[in-house]
mmCIF file of C-alpha atoms in Angstrom:
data_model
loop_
_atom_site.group_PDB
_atom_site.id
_atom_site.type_symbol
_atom_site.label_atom_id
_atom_site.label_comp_id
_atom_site.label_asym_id
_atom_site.label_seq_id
_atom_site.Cartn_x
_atom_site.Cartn_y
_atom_site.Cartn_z
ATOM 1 C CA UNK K 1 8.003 26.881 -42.690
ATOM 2 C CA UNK K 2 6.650 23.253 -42.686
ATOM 3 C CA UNK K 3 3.756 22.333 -40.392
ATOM 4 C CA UNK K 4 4.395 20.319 -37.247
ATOM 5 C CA UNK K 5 3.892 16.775 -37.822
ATOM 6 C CA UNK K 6 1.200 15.552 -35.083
ATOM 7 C CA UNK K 7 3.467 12.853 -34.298
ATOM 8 C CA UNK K 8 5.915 15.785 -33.385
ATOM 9 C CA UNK K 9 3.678 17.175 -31.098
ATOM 10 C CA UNK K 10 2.376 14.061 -29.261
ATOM 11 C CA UNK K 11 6.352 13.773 -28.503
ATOM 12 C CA UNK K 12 5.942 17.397 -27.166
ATOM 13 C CA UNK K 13 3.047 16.651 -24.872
ATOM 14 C CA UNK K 14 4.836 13.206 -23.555
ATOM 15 C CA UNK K 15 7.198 15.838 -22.243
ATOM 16 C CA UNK K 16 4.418 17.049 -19.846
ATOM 17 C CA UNK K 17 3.807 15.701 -16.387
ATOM 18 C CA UNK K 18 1.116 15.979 -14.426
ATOM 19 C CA UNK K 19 2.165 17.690 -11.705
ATOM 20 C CA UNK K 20 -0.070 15.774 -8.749
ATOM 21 C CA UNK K 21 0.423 12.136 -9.917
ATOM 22 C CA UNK K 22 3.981 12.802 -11.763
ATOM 23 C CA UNK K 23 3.295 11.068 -14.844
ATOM 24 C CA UNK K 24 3.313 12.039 -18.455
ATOM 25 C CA UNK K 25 -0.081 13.144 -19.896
ATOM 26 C CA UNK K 26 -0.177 11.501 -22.593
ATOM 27 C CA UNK K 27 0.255 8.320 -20.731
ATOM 28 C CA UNK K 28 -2.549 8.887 -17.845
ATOM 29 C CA UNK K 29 -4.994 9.486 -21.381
ATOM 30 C CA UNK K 30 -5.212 13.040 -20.654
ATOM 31 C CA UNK K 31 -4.536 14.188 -24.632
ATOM 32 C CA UNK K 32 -8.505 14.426 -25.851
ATOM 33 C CA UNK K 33 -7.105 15.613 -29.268
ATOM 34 C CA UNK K 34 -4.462 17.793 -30.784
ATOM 35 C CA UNK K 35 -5.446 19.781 -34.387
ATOM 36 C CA UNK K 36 -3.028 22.162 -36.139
ATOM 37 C CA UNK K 37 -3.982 24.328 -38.864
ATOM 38 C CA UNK K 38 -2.628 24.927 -42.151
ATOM 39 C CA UNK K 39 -0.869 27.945 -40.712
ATOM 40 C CA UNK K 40 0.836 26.199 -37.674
ATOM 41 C CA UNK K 41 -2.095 27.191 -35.075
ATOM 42 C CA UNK K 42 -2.296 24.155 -32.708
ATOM 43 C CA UNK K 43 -5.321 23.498 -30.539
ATOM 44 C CA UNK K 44 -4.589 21.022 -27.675
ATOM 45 C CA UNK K 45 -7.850 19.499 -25.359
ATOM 46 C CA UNK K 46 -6.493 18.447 -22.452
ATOM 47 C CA UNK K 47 -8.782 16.506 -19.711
ATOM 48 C CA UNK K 48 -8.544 17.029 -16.131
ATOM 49 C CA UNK K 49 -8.750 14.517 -13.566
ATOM 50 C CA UNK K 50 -11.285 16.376 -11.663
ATOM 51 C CA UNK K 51 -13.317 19.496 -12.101
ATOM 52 C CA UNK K 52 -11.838 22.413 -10.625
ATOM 53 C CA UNK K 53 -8.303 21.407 -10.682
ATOM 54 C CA UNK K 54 -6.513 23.129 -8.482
ATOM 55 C CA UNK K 55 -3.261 22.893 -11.088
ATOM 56 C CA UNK K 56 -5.035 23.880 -14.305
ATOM 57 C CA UNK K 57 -2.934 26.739 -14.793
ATOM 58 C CA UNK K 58 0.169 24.909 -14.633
ATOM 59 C CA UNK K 59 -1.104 22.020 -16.719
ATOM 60 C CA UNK K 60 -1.934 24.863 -19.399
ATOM 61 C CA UNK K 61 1.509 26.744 -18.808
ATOM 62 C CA UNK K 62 3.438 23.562 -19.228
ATOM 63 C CA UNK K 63 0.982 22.466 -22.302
ATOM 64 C CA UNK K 64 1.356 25.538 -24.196
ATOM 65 C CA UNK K 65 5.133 25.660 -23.262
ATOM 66 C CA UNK K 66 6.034 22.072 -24.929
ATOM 67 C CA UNK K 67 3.883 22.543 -27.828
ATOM 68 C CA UNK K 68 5.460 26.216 -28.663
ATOM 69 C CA UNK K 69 8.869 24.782 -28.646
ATOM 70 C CA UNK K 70 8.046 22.139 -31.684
ATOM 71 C CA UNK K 71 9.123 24.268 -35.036
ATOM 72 C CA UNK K 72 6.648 25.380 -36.991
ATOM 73 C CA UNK K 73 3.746 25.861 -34.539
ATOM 74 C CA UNK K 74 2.963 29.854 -34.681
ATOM 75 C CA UNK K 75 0.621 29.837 -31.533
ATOM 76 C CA UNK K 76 -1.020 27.345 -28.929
ATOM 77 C CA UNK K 77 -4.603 27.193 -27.743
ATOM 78 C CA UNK K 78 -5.245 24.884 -24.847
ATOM 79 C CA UNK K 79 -8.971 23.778 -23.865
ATOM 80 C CA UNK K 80 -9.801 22.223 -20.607
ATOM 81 C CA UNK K 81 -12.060 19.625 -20.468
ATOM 82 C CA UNK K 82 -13.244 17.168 -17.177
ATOM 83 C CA UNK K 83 -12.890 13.264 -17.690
ATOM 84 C CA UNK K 84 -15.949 11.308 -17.835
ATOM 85 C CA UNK K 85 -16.419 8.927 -14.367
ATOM 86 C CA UNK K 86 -15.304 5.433 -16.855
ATOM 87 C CA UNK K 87 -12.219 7.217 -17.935
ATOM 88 C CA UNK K 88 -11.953 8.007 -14.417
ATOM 89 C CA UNK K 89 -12.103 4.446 -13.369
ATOM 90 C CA UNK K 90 -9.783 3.933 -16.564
ATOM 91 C CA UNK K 91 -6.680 5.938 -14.726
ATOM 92 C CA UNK K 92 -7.798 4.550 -11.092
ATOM 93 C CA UNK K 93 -6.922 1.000 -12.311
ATOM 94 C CA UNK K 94 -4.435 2.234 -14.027
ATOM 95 C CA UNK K 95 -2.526 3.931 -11.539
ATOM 96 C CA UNK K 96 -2.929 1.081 -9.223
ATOM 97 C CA UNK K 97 -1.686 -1.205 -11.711
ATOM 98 C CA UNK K 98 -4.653 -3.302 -12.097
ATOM 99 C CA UNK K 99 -4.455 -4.316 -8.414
ATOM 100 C CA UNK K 100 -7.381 -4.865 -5.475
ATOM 101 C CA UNK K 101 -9.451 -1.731 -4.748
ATOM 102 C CA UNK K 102 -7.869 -0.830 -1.009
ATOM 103 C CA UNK K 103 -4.757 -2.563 -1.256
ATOM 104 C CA UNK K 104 -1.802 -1.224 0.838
ATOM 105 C CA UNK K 105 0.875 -0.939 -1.332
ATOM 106 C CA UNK K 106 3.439 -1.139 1.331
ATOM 107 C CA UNK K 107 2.481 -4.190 3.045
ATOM 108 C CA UNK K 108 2.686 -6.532 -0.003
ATOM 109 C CA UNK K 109 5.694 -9.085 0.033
ATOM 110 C CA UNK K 110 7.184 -7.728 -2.901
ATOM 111 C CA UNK K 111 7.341 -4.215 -1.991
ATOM 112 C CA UNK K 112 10.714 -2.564 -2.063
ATOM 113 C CA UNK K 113 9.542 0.307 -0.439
ATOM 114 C CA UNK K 114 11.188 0.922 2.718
ATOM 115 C CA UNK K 115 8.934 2.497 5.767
ATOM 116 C CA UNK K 116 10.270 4.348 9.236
ATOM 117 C CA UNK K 117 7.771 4.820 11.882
ATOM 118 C CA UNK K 118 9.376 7.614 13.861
ATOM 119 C CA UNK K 119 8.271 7.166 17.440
ATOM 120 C CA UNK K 120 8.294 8.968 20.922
ATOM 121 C CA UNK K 121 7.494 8.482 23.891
ATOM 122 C CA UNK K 122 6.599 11.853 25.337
ATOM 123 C CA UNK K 123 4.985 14.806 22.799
ATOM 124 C CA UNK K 124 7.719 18.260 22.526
ATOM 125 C CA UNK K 125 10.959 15.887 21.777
ATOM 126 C CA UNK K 126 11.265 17.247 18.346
ATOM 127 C CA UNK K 127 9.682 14.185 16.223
ATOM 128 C CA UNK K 128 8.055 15.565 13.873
ATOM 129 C CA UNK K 129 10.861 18.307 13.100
ATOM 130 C CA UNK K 130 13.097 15.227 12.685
ATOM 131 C CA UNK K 131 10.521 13.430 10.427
ATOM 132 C CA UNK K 132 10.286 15.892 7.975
ATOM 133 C CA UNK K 133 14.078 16.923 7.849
ATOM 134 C CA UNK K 134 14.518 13.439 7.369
ATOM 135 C CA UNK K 135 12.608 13.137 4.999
ATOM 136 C CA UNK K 136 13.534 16.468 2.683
ATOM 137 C CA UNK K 137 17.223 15.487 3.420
ATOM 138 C CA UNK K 138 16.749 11.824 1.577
ATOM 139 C CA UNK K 139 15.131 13.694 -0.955
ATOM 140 C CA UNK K 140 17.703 15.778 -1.452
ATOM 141 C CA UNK K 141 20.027 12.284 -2.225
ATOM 142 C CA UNK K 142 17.610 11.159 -4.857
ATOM 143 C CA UNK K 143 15.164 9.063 -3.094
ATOM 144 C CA UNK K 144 11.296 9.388 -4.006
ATOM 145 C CA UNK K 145 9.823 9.800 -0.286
ATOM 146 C CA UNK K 146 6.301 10.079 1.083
ATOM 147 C CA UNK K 147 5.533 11.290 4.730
ATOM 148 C CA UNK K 148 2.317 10.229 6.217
ATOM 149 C CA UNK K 149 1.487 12.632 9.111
ATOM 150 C CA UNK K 150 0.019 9.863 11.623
ATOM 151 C CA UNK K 151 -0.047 12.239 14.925
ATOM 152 C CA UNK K 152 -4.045 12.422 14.036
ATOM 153 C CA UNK K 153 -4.198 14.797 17.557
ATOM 154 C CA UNK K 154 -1.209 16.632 16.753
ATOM 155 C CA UNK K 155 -0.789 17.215 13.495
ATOM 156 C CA UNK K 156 1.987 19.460 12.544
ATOM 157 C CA UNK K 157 3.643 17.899 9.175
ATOM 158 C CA UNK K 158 1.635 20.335 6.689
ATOM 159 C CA UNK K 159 2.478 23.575 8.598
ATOM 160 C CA UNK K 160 6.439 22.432 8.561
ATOM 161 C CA UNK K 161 6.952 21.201 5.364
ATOM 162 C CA UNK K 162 5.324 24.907 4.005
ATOM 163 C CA UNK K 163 2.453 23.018 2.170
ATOM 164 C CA UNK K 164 -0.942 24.710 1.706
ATOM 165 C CA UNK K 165 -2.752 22.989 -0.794
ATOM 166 C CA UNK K 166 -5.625 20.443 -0.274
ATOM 167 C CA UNK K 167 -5.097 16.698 -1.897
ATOM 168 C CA UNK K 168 -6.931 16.170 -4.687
ATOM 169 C CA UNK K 169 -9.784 13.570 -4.369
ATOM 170 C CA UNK K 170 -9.974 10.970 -8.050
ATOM 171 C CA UNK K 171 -13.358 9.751 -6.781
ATOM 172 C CA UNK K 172 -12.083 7.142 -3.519
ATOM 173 C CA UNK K 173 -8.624 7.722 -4.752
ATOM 174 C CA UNK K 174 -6.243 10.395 -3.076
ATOM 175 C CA UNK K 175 -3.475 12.745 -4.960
ATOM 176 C CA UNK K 176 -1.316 13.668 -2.236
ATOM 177 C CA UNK K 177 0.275 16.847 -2.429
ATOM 178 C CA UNK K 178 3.762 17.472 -3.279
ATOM 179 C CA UNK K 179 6.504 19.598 -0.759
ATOM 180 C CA UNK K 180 8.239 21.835 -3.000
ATOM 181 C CA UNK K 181 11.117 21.794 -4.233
ATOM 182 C CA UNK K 182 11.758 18.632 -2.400
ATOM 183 C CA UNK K 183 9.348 16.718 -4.408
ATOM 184 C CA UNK K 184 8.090 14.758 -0.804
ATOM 185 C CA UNK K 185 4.716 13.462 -1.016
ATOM 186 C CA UNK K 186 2.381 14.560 2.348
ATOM 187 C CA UNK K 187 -0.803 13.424 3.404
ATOM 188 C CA UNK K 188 -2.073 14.852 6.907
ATOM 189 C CA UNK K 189 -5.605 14.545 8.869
ATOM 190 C CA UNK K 190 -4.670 18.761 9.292
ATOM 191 C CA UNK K 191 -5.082 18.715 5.584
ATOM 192 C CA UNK K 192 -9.319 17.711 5.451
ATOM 193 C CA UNK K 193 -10.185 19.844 9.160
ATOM 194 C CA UNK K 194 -11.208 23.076 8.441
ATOM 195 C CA UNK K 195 -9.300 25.955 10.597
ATOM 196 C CA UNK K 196 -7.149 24.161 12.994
ATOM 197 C CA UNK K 197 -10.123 22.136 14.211
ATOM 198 C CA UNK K 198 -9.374 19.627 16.546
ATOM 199 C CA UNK K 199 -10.241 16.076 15.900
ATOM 200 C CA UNK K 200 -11.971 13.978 18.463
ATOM 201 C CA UNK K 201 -11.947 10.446 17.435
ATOM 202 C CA UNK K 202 -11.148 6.946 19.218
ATOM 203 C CA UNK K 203 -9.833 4.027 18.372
ATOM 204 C CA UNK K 204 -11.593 2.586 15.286
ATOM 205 C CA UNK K 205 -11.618 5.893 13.685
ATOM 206 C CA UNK K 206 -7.971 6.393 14.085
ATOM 207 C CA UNK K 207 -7.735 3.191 12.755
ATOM 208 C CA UNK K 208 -9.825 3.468 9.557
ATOM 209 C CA UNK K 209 -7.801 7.107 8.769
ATOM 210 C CA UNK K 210 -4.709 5.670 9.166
ATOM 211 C CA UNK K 211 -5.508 2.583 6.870
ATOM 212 C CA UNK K 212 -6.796 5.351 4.304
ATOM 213 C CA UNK K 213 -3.844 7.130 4.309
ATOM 214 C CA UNK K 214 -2.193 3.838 3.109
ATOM 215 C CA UNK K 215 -4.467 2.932 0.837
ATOM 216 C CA UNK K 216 -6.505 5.323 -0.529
ATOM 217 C CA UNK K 217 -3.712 7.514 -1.330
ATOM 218 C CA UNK K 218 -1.453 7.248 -4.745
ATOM 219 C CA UNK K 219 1.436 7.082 -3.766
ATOM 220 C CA UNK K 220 3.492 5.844 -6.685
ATOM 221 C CA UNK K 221 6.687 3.754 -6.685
ATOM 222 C CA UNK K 222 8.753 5.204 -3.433
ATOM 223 C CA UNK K 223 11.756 4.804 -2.386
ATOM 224 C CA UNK K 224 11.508 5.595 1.589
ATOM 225 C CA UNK K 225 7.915 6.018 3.447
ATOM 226 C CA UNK K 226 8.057 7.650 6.838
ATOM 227 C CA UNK K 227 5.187 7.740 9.546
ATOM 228 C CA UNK K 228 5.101 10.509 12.243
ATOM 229 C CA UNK K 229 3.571 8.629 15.381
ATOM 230 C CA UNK K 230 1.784 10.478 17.818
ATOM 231 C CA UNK K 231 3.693 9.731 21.304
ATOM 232 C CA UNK K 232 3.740 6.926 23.494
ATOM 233 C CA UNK K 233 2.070 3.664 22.531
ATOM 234 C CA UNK K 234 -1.277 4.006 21.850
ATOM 235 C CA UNK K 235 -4.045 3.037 19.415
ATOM 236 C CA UNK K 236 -2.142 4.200 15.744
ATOM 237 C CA UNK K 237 1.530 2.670 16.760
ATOM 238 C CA UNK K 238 -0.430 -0.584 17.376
ATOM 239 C CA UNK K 239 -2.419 -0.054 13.740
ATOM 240 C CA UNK K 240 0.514 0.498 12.196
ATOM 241 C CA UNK K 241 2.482 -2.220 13.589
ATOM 242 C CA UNK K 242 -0.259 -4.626 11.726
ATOM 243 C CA UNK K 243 -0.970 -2.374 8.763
ATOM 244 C CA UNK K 244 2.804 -2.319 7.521
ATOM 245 C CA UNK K 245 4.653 -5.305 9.423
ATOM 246 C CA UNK K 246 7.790 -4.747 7.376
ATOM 247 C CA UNK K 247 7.609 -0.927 8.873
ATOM 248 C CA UNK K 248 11.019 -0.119 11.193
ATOM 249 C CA UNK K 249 10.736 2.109 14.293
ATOM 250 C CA UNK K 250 12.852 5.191 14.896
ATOM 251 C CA UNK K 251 12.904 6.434 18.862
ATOM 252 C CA UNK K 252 13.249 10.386 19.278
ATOM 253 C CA UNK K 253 14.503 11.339 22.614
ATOM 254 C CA UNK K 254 16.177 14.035 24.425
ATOM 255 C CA UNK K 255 18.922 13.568 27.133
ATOM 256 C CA UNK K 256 16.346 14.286 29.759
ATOM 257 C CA UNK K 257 16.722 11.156 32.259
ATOM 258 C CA UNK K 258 12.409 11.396 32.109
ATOM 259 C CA UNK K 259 12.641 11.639 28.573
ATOM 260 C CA UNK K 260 14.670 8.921 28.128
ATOM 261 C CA UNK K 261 12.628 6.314 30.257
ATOM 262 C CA UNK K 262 9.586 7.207 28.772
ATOM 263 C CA UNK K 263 11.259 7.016 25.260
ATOM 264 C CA UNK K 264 12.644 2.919 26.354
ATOM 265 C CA UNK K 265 8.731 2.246 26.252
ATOM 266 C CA UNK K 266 8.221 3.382 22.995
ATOM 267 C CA UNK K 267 11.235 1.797 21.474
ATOM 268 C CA UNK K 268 10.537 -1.710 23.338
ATOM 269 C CA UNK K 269 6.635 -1.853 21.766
ATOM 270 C CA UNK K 270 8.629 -3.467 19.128
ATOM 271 C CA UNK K 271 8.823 -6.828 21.061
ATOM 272 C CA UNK K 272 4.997 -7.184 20.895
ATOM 273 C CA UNK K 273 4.583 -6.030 17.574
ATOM 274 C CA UNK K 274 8.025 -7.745 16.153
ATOM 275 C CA UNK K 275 9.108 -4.444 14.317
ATOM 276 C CA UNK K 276 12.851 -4.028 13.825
ATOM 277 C CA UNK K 277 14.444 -1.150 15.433
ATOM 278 C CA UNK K 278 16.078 0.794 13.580
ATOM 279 C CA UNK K 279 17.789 2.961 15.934
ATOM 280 C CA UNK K 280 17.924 5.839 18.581
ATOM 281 C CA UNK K 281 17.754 9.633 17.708
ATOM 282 C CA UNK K 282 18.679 11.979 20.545
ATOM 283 C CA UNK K 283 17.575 15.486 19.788
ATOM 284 C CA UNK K 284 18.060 18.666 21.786
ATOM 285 C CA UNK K 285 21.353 17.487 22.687
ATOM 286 C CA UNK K 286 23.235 20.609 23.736
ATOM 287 C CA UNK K 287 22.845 24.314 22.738
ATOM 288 C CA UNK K 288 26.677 25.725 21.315
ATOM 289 C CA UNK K 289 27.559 29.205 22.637
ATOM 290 C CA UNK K 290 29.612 31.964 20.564
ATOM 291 C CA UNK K 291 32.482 30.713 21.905
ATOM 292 C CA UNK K 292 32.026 27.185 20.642
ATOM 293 C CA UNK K 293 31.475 25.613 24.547
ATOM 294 C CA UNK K 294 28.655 23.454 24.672
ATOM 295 C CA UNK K 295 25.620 23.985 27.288
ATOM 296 C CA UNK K 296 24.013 20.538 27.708
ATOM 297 C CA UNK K 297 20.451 22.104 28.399
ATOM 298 C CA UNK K 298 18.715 18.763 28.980
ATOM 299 C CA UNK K 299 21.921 16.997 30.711
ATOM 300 C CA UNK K 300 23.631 14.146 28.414
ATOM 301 C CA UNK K 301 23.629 10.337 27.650
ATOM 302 C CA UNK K 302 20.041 10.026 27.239
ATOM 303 C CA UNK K 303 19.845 8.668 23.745
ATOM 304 C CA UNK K 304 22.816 6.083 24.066
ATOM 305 C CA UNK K 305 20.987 5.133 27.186
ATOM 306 C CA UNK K 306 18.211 4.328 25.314
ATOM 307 C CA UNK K 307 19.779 2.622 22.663
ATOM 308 C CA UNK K 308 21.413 0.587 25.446
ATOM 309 C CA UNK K 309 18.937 -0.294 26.999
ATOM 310 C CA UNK K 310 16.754 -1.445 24.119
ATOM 311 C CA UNK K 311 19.733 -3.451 22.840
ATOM 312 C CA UNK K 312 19.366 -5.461 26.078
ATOM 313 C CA UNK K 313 15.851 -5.968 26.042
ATOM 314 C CA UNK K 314 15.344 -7.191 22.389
ATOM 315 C CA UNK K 315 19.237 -8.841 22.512
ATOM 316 C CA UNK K 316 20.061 -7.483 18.951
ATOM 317 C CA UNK K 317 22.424 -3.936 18.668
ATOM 318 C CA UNK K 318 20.023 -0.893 18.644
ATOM 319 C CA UNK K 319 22.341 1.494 17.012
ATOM 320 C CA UNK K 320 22.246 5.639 18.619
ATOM 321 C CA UNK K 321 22.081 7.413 15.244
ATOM 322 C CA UNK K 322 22.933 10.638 15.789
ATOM 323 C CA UNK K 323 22.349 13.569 18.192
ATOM 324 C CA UNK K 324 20.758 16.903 16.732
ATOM 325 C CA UNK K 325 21.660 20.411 19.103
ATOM 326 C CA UNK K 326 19.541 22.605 19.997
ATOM 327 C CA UNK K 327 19.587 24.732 16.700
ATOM 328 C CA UNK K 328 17.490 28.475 16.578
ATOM 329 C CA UNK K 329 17.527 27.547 12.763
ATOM 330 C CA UNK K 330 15.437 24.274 13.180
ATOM 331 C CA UNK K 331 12.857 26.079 14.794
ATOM 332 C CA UNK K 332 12.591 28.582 12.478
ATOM 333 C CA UNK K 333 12.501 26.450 9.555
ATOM 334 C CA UNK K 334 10.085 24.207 10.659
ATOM 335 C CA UNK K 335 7.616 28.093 11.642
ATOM 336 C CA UNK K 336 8.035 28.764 7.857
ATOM 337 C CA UNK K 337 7.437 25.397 6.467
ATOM 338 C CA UNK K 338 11.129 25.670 5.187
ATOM 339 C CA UNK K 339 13.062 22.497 6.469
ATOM 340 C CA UNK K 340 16.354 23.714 8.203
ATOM 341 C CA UNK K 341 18.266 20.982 5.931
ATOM 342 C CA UNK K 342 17.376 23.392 2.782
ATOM 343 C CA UNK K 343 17.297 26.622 4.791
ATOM 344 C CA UNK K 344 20.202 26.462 6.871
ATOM 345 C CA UNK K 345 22.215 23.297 5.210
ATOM 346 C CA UNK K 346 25.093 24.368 6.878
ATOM 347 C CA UNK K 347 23.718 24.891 10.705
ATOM 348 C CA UNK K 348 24.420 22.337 13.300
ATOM 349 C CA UNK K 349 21.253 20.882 13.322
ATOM 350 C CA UNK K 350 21.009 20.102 9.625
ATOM 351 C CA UNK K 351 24.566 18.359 9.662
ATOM 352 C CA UNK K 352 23.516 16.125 12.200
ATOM 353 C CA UNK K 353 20.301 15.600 10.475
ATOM 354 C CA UNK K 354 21.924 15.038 6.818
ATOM 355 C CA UNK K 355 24.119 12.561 8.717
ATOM 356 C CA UNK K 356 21.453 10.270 10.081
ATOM 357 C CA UNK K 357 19.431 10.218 6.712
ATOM 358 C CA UNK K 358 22.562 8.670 4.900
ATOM 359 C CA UNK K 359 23.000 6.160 7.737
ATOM 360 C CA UNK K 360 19.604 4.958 7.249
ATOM 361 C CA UNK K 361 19.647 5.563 2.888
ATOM 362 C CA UNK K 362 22.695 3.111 2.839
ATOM 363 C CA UNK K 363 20.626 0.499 4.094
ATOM 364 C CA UNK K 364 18.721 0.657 0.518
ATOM 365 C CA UNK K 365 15.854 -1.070 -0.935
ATOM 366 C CA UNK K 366 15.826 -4.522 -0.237
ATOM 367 C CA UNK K 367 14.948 -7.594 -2.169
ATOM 368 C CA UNK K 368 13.366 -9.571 0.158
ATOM 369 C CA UNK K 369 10.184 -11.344 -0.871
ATOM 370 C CA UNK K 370 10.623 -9.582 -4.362
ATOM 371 C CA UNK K 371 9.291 -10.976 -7.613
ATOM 372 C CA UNK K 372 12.050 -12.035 -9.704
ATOM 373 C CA UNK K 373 9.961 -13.267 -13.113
ATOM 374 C CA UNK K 374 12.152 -16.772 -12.695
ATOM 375 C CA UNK K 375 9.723 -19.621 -13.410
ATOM 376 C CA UNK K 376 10.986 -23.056 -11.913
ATOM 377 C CA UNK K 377 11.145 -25.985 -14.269
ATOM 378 C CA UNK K 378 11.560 -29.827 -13.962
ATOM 379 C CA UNK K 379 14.062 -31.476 -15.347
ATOM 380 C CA UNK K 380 14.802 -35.437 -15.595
#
């Protein structure tokens, strides 16, 4: 048997990703060295970002799995080793693609990236249930999508979305962790506080943390960004409205007539801070018995009379998107950090749910304020 060529085994190792900042190792200059012995013995160096890598065993699983399958190699050895701070810098600029140091992605003109703020205007509505549902159920159609858990009080994202595992810090530059199998990318205030400590901050800190999460946090190239708001209209809606001016707001109410007034101040923030609305989500809209009857819990028309009545206030259509029942599933599924779309695809709630995230994926990326690499010329 021949030995593997090292070309052959450089192909093998482009095959590995890492699994934090999704790339290929080879690419993110990773590969220290590869050596194979007469006998077909290859030793692999590998360097991690960051001492201590929490995802060194996979890294080495995946390593040693890609390498084995080349013919000829008889065994695999794989050596971790800790990047030096330049090549850190090296893969900072890298992965930021040369840009400014603190740049929002999102908020350049040429993003394509498009961003929900999912709003409320009273807390126990259900909005964060819906963000992440949302979120796992565009997934689920193919769309990269990040959550940022903005609710710095109330932060619940982590818990419902099943993830336990701290980001991973490439000196001022955030990994974010990963929701599996969904492949959503989280970051959450709940994920630095130790033991369900609260956080007691005002209004420049909330600021400054929501600005981080933005910027200080590799995101990569996605598809759909959504941003669970804390309720009513305080401090962080305002931040975000001039953080990400492109960003769209989502209302979550239920058909509770007090629910649904407080909810018409949330959606009509948008006037000051000239976001588009997106539309109207009424959940908890009726519980369905055995029998199939339908017990309206929280009475009815709450959400459409939101969406009316925002319609007439900014004079442009504010569209009701969907209504979400009461669902014992949804609950459940958001306990065991298993999103009811995945769990229970097939339960009320997660039809209604599916159905809103396609109403809002057909919109697509657009192309607005895009580069398109056409260079004007004069002609005579």
């Amino acid at each position: 048997m021949s030995v593997p060529s090292t070309d052959a085994l450089h192909a093998a190792l482009a095959t590995v990703d890492d699994p934090e900042i999704h790339k290929p190792i080879t690419e993110l200059g990773m590969v220290e060295s590869v050596d194979v012995t007469d006998d077909g013995h290859v030793r692999v160096s590998v360097l991690l970002t960051v001492p201590g890598c929490p995802l060194k065993d996979r890294i080495t699983k995946d390593v040693t799995a890609a390498v084995s399958a080349v013919e000829g190699v008889t065994g695999v050895d794989v050596h971790l080793g800790v990047m030096t701070d330049e090549q850190r810098g090296s893969l900072r600029s890298q992965l930021r693609g040369g840009g400014t140091e603190r740049e929002i992605p999102f908020a350049r003109p040429d993003s394509l990236t498009t961003i929900y703020a999912i709003a409320s205007g009273k807390g126990g509505v259900g909005k964060s249930s819906v963000t992440v549902n949302l979120a796992v159920a565009m997934a689920a159609q193919g769309l990269r999508v990040g959550v940022v858990d903005a609710d710095i009080y109330g932060f619940s994202v982590p818990r419902m979305l099943g993830i336990t595992q701290a980001p991973t810090q490439l000196d001022d530059m955030i990994l974010p962790p990963v929701a599996e199998p969904s492949g959503v990318k989280v970051i959450s205030i709940g994920m630095f506080v130790p033991s369900n400590q609260p956080v007691v901050w005002r209004g420049p800190m909330l600021h400054r943390a929501v600005q981080q999460f933005l910027a200080d946090v590799y995101w990569g190239d996605l598809d759909v960004l959504l941003l669970d708001l804390p309720p009513g209209t305080g401090d962080i809606a305002i931040s975000v409205a001039q953080l990400l001016p492109g960003s769209e707001l989502i209302v979550v109410t239920t058909p509770q007539l007090a629910a649904a007034e407080v909810a018409e101040r949330a959606g009509a923030i948008s006037m000051q801070t000239h976001q588009r609305l997106a539309g109207v989500i009424e959940n908890m809209s009726w519980y369905e018995l055995p029998d199939g009857t339908r017990q309206e819990l929280f009475g009815s028309g709450g959400g459409q009379s939101v969406a009316d009545s925002l319609s007439r206030s900014i004079g442009a259509p504010v569209p009701l998107l969907g209504q979400v029942p009461l669902d014992v599933t949804l609950r459940e599924g958001g306990d065991q950090g298993r999103p009811v779309v995945v769990a229970a695809p097939d339960s009320p709630s997660a039809t209604a749910l599916r159905g809103i995230a396609r109403q809002l994926v057909k919109r697509g990326r657009g192309l607005a304020g895009r580069k398109l690499g056409i260079t004007p010329t004069m002609s005579r």
